mmCIF file of N, CA, C and O in Angstrom:
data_model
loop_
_atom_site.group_PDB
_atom_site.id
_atom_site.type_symbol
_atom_site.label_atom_id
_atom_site.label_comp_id
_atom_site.label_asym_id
_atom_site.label_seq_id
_atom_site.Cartn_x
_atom_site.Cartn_y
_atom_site.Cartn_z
ATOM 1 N N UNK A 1 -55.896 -52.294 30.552
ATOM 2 C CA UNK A 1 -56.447 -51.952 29.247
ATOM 3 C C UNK A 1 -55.383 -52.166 28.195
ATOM 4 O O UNK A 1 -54.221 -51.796 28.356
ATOM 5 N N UNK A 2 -55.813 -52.760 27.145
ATOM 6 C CA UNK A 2 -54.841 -52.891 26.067
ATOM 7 C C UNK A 2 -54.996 -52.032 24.951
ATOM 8 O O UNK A 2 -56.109 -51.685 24.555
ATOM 9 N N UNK A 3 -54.076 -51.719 24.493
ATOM 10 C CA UNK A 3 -54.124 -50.760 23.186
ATOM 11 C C UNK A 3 -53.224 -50.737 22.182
ATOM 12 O O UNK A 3 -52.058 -50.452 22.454
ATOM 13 N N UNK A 4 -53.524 -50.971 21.128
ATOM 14 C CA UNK A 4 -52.814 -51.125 20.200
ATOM 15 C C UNK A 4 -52.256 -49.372 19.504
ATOM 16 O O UNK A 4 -52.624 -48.345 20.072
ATOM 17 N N UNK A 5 -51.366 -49.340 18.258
ATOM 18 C CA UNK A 5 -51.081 -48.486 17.842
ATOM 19 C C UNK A 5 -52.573 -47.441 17.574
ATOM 20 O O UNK A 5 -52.825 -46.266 17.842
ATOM 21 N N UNK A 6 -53.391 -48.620 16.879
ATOM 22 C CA UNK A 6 -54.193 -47.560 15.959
ATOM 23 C C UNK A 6 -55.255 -47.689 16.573
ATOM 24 O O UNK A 6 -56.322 -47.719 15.959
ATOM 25 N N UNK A 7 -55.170 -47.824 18.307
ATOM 26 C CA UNK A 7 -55.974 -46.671 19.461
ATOM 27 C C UNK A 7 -55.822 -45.600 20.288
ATOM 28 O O UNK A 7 -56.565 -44.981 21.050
ATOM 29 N N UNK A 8 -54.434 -45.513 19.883
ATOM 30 C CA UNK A 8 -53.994 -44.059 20.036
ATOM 31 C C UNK A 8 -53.897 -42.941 19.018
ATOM 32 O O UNK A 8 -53.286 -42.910 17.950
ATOM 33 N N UNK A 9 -54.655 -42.029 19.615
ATOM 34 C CA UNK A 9 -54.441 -40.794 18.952
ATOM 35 C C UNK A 9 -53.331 -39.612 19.514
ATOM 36 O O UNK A 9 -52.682 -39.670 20.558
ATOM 37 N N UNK A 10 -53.325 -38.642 18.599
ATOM 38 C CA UNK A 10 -52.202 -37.132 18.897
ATOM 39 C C UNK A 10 -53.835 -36.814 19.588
ATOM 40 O O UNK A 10 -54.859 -37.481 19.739
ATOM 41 N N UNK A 11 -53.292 -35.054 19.966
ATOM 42 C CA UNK A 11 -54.394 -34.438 20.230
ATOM 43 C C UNK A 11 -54.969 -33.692 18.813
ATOM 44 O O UNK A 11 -56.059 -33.122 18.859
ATOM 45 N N UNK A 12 -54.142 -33.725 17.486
ATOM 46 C CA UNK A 12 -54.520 -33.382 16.795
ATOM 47 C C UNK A 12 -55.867 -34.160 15.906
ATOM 48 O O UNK A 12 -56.874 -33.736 15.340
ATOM 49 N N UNK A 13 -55.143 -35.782 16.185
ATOM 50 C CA UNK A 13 -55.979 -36.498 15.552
ATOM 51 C C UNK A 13 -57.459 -36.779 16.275
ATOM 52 O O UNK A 13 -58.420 -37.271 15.684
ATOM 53 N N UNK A 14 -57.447 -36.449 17.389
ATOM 54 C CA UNK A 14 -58.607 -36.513 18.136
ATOM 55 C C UNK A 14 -59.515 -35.257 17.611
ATOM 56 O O UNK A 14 -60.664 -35.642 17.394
ATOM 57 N N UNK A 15 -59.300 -33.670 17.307
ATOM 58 C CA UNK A 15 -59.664 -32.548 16.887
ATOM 59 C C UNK A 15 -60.165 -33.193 15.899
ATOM 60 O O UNK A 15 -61.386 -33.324 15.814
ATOM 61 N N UNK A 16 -59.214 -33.776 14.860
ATOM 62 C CA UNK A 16 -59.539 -33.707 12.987
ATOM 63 C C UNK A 16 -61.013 -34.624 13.299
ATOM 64 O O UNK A 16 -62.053 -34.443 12.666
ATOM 65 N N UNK A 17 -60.831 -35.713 14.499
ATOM 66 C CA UNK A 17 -62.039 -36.924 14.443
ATOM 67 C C UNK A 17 -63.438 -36.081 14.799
ATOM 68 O O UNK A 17 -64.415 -36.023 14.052
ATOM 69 N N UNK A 18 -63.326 -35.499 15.990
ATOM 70 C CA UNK A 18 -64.438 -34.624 16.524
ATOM 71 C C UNK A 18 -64.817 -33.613 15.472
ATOM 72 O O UNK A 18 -66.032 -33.484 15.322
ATOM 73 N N UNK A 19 -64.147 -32.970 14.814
ATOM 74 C CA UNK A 19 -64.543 -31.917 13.405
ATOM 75 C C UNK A 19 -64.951 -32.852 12.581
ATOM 76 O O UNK A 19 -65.933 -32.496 11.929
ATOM 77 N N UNK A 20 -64.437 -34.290 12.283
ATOM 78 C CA UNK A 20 -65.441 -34.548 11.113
ATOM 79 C C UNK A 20 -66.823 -35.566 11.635
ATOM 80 O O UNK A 20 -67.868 -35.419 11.000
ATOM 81 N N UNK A 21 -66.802 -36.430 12.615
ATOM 82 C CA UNK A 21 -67.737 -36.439 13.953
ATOM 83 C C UNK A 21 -69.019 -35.149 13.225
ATOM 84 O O UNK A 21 -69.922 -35.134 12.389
ATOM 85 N N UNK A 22 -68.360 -34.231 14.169
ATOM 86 C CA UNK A 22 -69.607 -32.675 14.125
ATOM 87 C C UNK A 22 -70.333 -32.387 11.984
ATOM 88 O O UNK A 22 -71.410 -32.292 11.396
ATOM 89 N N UNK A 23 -68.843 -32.373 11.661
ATOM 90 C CA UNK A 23 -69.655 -32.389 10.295
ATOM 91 C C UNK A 23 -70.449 -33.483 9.667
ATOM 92 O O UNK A 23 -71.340 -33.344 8.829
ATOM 93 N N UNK A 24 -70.124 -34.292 10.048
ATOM 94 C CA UNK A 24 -70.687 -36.120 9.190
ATOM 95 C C UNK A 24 -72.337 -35.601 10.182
ATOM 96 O O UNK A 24 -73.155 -35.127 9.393
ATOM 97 N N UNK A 25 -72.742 -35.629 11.334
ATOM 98 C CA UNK A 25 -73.882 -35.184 11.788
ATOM 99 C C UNK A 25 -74.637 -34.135 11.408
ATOM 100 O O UNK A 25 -75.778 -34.445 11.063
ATOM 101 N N UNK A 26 -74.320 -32.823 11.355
ATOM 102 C CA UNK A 26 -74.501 -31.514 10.180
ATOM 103 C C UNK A 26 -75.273 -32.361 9.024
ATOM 104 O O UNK A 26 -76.489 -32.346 8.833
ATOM 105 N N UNK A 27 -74.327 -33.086 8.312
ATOM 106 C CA UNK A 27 -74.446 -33.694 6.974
ATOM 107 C C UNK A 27 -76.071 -34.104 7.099
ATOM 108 O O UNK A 27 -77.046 -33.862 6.388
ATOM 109 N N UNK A 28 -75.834 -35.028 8.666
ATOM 110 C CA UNK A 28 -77.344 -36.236 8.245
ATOM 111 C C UNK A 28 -78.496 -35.577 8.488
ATOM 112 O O UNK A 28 -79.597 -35.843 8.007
ATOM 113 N N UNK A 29 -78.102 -34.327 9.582
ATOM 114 C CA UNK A 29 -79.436 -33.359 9.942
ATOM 115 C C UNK A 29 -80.025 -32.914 9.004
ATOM 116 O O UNK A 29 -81.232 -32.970 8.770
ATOM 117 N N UNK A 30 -78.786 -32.208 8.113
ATOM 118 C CA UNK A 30 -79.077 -31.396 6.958
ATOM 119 C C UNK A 30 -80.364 -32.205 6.229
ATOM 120 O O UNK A 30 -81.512 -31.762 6.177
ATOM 121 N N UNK A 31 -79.901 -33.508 5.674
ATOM 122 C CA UNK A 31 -80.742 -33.796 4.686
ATOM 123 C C UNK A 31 -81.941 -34.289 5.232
ATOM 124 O O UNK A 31 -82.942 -34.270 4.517
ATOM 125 N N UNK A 32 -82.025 -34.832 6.656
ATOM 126 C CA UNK A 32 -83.567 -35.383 6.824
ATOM 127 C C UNK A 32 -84.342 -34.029 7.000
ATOM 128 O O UNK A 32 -85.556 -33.972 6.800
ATOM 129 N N UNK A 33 -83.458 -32.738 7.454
ATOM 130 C CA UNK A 33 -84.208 -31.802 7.771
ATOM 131 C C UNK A 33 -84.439 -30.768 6.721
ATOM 132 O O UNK A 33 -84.951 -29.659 6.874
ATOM 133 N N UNK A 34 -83.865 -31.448 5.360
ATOM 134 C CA UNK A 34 -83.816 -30.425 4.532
ATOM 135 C C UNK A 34 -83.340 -29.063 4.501
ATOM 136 O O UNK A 34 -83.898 -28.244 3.771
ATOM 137 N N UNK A 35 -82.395 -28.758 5.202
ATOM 138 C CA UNK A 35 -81.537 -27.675 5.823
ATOM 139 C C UNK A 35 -80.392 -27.403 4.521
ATOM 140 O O UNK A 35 -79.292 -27.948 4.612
ATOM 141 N N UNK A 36 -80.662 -26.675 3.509
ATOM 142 C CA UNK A 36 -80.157 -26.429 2.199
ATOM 143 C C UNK A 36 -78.872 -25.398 2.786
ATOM 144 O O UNK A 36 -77.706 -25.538 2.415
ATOM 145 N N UNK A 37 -79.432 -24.107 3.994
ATOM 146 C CA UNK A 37 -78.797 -23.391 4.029
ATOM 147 C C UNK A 37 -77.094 -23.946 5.192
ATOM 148 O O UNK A 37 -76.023 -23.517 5.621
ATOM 149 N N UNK A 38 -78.043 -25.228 5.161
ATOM 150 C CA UNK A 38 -76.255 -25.934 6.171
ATOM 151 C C UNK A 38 -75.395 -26.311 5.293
ATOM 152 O O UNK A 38 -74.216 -26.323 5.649
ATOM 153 N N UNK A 39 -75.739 -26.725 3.897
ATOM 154 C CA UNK A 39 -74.901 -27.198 3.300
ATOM 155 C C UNK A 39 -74.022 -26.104 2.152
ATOM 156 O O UNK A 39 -72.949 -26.121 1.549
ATOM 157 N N UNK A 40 -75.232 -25.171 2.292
ATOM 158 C CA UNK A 40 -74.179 -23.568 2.097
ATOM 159 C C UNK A 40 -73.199 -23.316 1.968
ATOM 160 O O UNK A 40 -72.397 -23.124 1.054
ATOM 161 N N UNK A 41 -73.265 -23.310 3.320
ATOM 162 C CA UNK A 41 -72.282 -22.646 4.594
ATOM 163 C C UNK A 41 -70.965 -23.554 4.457
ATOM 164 O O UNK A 41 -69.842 -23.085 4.639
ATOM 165 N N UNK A 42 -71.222 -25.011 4.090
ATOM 166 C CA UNK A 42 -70.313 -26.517 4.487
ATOM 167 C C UNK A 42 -69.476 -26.841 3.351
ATOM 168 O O UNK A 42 -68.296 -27.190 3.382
ATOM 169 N N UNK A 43 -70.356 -26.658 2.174
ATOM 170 C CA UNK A 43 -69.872 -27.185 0.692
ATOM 171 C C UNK A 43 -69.200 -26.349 0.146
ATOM 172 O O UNK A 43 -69.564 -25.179 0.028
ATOM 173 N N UNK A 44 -67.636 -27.004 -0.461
ATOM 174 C CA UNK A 44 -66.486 -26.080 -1.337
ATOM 175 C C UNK A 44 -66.996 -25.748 -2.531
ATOM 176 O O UNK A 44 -67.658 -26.640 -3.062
ATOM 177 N N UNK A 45 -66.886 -24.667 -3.158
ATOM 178 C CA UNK A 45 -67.613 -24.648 -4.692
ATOM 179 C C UNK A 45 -67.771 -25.447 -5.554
ATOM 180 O O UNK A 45 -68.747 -25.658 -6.273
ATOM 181 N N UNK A 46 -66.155 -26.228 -5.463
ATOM 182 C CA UNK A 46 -66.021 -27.649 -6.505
ATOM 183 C C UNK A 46 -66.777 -28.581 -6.167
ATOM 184 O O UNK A 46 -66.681 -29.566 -6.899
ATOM 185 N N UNK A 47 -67.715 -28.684 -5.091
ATOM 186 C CA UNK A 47 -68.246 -29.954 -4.395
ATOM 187 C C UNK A 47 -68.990 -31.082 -5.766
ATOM 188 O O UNK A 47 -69.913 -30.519 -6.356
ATOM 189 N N UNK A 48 -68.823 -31.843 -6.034
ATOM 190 C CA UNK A 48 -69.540 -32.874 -6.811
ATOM 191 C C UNK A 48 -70.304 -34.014 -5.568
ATOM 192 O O UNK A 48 -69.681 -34.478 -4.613
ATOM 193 N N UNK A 49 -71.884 -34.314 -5.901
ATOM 194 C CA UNK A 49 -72.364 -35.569 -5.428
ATOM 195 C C UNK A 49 -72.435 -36.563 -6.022
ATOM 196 O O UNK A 49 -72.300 -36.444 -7.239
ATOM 197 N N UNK A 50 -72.679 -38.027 -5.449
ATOM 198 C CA UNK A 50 -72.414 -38.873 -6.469
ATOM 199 C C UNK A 50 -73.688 -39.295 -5.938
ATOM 200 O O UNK A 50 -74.016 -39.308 -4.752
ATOM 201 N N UNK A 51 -74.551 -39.729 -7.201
ATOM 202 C CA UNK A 51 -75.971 -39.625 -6.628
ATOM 203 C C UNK A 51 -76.409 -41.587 -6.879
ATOM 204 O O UNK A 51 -75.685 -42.274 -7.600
ATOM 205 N N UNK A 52 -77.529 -42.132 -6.229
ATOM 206 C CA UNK A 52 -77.476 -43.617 -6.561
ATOM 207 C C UNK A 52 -77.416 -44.058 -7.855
ATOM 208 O O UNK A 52 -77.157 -45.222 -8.159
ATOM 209 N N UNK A 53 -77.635 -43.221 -8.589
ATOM 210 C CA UNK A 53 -78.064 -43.852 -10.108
ATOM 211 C C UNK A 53 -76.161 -43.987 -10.850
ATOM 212 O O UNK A 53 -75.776 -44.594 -11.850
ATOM 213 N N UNK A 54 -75.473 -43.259 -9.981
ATOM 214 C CA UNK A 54 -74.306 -42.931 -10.877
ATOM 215 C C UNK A 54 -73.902 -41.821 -11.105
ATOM 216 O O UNK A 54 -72.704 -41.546 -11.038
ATOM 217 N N UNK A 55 -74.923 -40.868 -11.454
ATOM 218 C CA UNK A 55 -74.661 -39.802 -11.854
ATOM 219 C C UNK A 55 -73.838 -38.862 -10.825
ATOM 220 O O UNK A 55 -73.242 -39.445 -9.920
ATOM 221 N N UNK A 56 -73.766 -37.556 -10.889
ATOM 222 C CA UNK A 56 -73.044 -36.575 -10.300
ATOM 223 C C UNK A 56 -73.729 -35.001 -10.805
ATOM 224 O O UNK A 56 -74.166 -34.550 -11.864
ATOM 225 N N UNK A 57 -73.562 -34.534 -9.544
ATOM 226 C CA UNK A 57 -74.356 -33.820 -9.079
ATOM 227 C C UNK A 57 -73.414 -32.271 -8.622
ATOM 228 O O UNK A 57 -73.077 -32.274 -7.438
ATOM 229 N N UNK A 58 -73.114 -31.391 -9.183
ATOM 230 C CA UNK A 58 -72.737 -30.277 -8.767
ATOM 231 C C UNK A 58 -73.275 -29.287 -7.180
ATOM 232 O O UNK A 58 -74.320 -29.391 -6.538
ATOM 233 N N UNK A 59 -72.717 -28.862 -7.075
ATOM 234 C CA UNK A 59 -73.025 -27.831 -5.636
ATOM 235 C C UNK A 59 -74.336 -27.402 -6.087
ATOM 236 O O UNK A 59 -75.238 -27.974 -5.476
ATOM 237 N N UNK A 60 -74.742 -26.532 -7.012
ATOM 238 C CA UNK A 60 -76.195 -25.846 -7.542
ATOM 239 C C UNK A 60 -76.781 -26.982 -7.334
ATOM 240 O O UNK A 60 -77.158 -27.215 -6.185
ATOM 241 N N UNK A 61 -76.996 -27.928 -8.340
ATOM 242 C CA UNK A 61 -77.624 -29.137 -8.233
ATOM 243 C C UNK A 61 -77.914 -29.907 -6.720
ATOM 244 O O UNK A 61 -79.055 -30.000 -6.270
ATOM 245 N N UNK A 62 -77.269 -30.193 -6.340
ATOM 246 C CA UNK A 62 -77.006 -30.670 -4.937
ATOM 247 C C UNK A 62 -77.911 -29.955 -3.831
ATOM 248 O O UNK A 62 -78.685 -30.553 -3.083
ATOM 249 N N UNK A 63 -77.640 -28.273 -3.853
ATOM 250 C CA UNK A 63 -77.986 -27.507 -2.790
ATOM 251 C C UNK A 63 -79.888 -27.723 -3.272
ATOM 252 O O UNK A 63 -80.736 -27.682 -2.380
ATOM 253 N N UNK A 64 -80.270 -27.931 -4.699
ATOM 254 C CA UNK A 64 -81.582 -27.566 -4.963
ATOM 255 C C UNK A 64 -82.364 -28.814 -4.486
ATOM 256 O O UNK A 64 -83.515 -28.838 -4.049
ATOM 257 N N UNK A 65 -81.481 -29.876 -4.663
ATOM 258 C CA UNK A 65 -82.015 -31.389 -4.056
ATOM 259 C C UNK A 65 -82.110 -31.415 -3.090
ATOM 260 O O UNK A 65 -83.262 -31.681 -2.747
ATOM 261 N N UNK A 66 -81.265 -31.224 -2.110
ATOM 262 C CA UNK A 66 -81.528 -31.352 -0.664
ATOM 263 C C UNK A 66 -82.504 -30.416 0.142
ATOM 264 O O UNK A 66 -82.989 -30.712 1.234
ATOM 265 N N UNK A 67 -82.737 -29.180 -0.584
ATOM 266 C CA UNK A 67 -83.573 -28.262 -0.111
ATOM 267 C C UNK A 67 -85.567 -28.546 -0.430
ATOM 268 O O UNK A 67 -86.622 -27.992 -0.123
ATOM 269 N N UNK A 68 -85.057 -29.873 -1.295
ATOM 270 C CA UNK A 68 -86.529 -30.129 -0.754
ATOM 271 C C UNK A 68 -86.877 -31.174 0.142
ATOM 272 O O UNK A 68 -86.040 -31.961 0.584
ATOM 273 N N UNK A 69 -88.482 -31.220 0.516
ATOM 274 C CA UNK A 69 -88.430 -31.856 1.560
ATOM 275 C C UNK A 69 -88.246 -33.163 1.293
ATOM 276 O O UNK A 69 -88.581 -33.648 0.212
ATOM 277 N N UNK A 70 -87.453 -34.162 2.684
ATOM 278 C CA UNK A 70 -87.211 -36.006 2.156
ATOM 279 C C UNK A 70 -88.220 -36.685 1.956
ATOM 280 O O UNK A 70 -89.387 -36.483 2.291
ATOM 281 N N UNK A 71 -87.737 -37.540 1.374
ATOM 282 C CA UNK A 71 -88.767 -38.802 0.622
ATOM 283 C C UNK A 71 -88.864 -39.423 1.959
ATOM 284 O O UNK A 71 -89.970 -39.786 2.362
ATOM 285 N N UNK A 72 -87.782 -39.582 2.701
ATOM 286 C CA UNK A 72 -88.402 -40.522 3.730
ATOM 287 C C UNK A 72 -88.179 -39.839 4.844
ATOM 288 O O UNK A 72 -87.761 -38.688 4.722
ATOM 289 N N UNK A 73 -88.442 -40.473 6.373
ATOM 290 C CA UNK A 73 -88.598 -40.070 7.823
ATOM 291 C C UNK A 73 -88.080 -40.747 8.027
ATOM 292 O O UNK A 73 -87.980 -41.799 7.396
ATOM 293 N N UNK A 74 -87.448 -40.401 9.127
ATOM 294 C CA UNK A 74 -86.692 -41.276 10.381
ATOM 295 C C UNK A 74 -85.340 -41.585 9.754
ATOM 296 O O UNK A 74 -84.993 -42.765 9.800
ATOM 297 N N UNK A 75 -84.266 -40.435 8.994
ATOM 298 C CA UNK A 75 -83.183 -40.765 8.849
ATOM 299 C C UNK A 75 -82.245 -40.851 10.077
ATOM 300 O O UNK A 75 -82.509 -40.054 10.977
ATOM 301 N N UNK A 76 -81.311 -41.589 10.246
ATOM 302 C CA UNK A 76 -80.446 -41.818 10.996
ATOM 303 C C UNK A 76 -79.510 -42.566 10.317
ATOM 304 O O UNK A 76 -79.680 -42.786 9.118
ATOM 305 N N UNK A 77 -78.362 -43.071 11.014
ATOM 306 C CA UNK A 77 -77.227 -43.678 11.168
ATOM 307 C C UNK A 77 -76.939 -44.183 12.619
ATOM 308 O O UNK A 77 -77.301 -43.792 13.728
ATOM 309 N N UNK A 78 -75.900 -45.521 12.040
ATOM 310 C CA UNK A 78 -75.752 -46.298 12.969
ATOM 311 C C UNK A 78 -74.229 -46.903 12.414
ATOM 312 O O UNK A 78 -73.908 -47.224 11.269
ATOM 313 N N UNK A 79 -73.342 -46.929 13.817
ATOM 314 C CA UNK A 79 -71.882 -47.392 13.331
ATOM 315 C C UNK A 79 -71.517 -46.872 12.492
ATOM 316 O O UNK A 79 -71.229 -47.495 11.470
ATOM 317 N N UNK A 80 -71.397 -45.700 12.565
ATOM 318 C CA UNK A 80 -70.405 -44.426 11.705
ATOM 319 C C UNK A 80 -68.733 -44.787 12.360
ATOM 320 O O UNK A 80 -68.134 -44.756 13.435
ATOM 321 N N UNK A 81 -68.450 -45.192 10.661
ATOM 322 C CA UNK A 81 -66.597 -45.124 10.827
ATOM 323 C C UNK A 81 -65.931 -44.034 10.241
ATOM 324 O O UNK A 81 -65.834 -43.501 9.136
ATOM 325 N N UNK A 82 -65.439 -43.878 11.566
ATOM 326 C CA UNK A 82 -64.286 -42.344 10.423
ATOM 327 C C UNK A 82 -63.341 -42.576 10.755
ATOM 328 O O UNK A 82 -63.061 -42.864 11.919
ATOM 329 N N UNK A 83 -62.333 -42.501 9.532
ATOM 330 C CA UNK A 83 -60.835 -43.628 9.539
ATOM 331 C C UNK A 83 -59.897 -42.046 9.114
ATOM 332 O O UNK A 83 -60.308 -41.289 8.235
ATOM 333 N N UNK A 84 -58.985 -41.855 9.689
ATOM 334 C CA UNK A 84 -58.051 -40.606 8.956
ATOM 335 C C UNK A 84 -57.280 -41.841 8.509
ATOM 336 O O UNK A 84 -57.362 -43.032 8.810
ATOM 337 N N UNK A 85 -56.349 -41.005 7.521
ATOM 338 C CA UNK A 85 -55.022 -41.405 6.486
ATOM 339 C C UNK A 85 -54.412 -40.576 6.250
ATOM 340 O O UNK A 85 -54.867 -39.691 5.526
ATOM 341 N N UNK A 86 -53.022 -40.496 6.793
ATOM 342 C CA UNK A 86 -51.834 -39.719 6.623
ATOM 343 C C UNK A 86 -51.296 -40.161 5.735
ATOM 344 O O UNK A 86 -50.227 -39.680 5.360
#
């Protein structure tokens, strides 16, 4: 097996990947499932969204959008990259 530098991880960097892994999923449940009270629990007070149009979107704002139900079905993802930077 070959491996370069940046296929090795610490055991830390493996934790930070799996915590944001678990949250980036949280994230996608949240919104197809409309799960307002996950993003509660998840979002820092300062949280800003950046919404398609451009605009931006505060935590209040944010939590009231997602808490209704989606425009569409069958959200998912596919080839999720999560890159750390030290």
């Amino acid at each position: 097996m070959h491996t370069t530098s940046s296929d090795v991880h610490t055991a830390g960097e493996v934790d930070d990947l799996a915590a944001l892994r678990l949250l980036n999923h949280g994230f996608i449940r949240g919104v197809a499932m409309a799960d307002a009270a996950w993003f509660e629990r998840h979002l820092s007070d300062d949280f800003l969204n950046s919404n398609p149009d451009g605009t931006l979107s505060d935590r209040t704002a944010f939590l009231r959008q997602v808490g209704r139900p989606p425009s569409i079905s069958g959200l998912d993802v596919e080839d999720v990259r999560i890159r750390l930077f030290w």
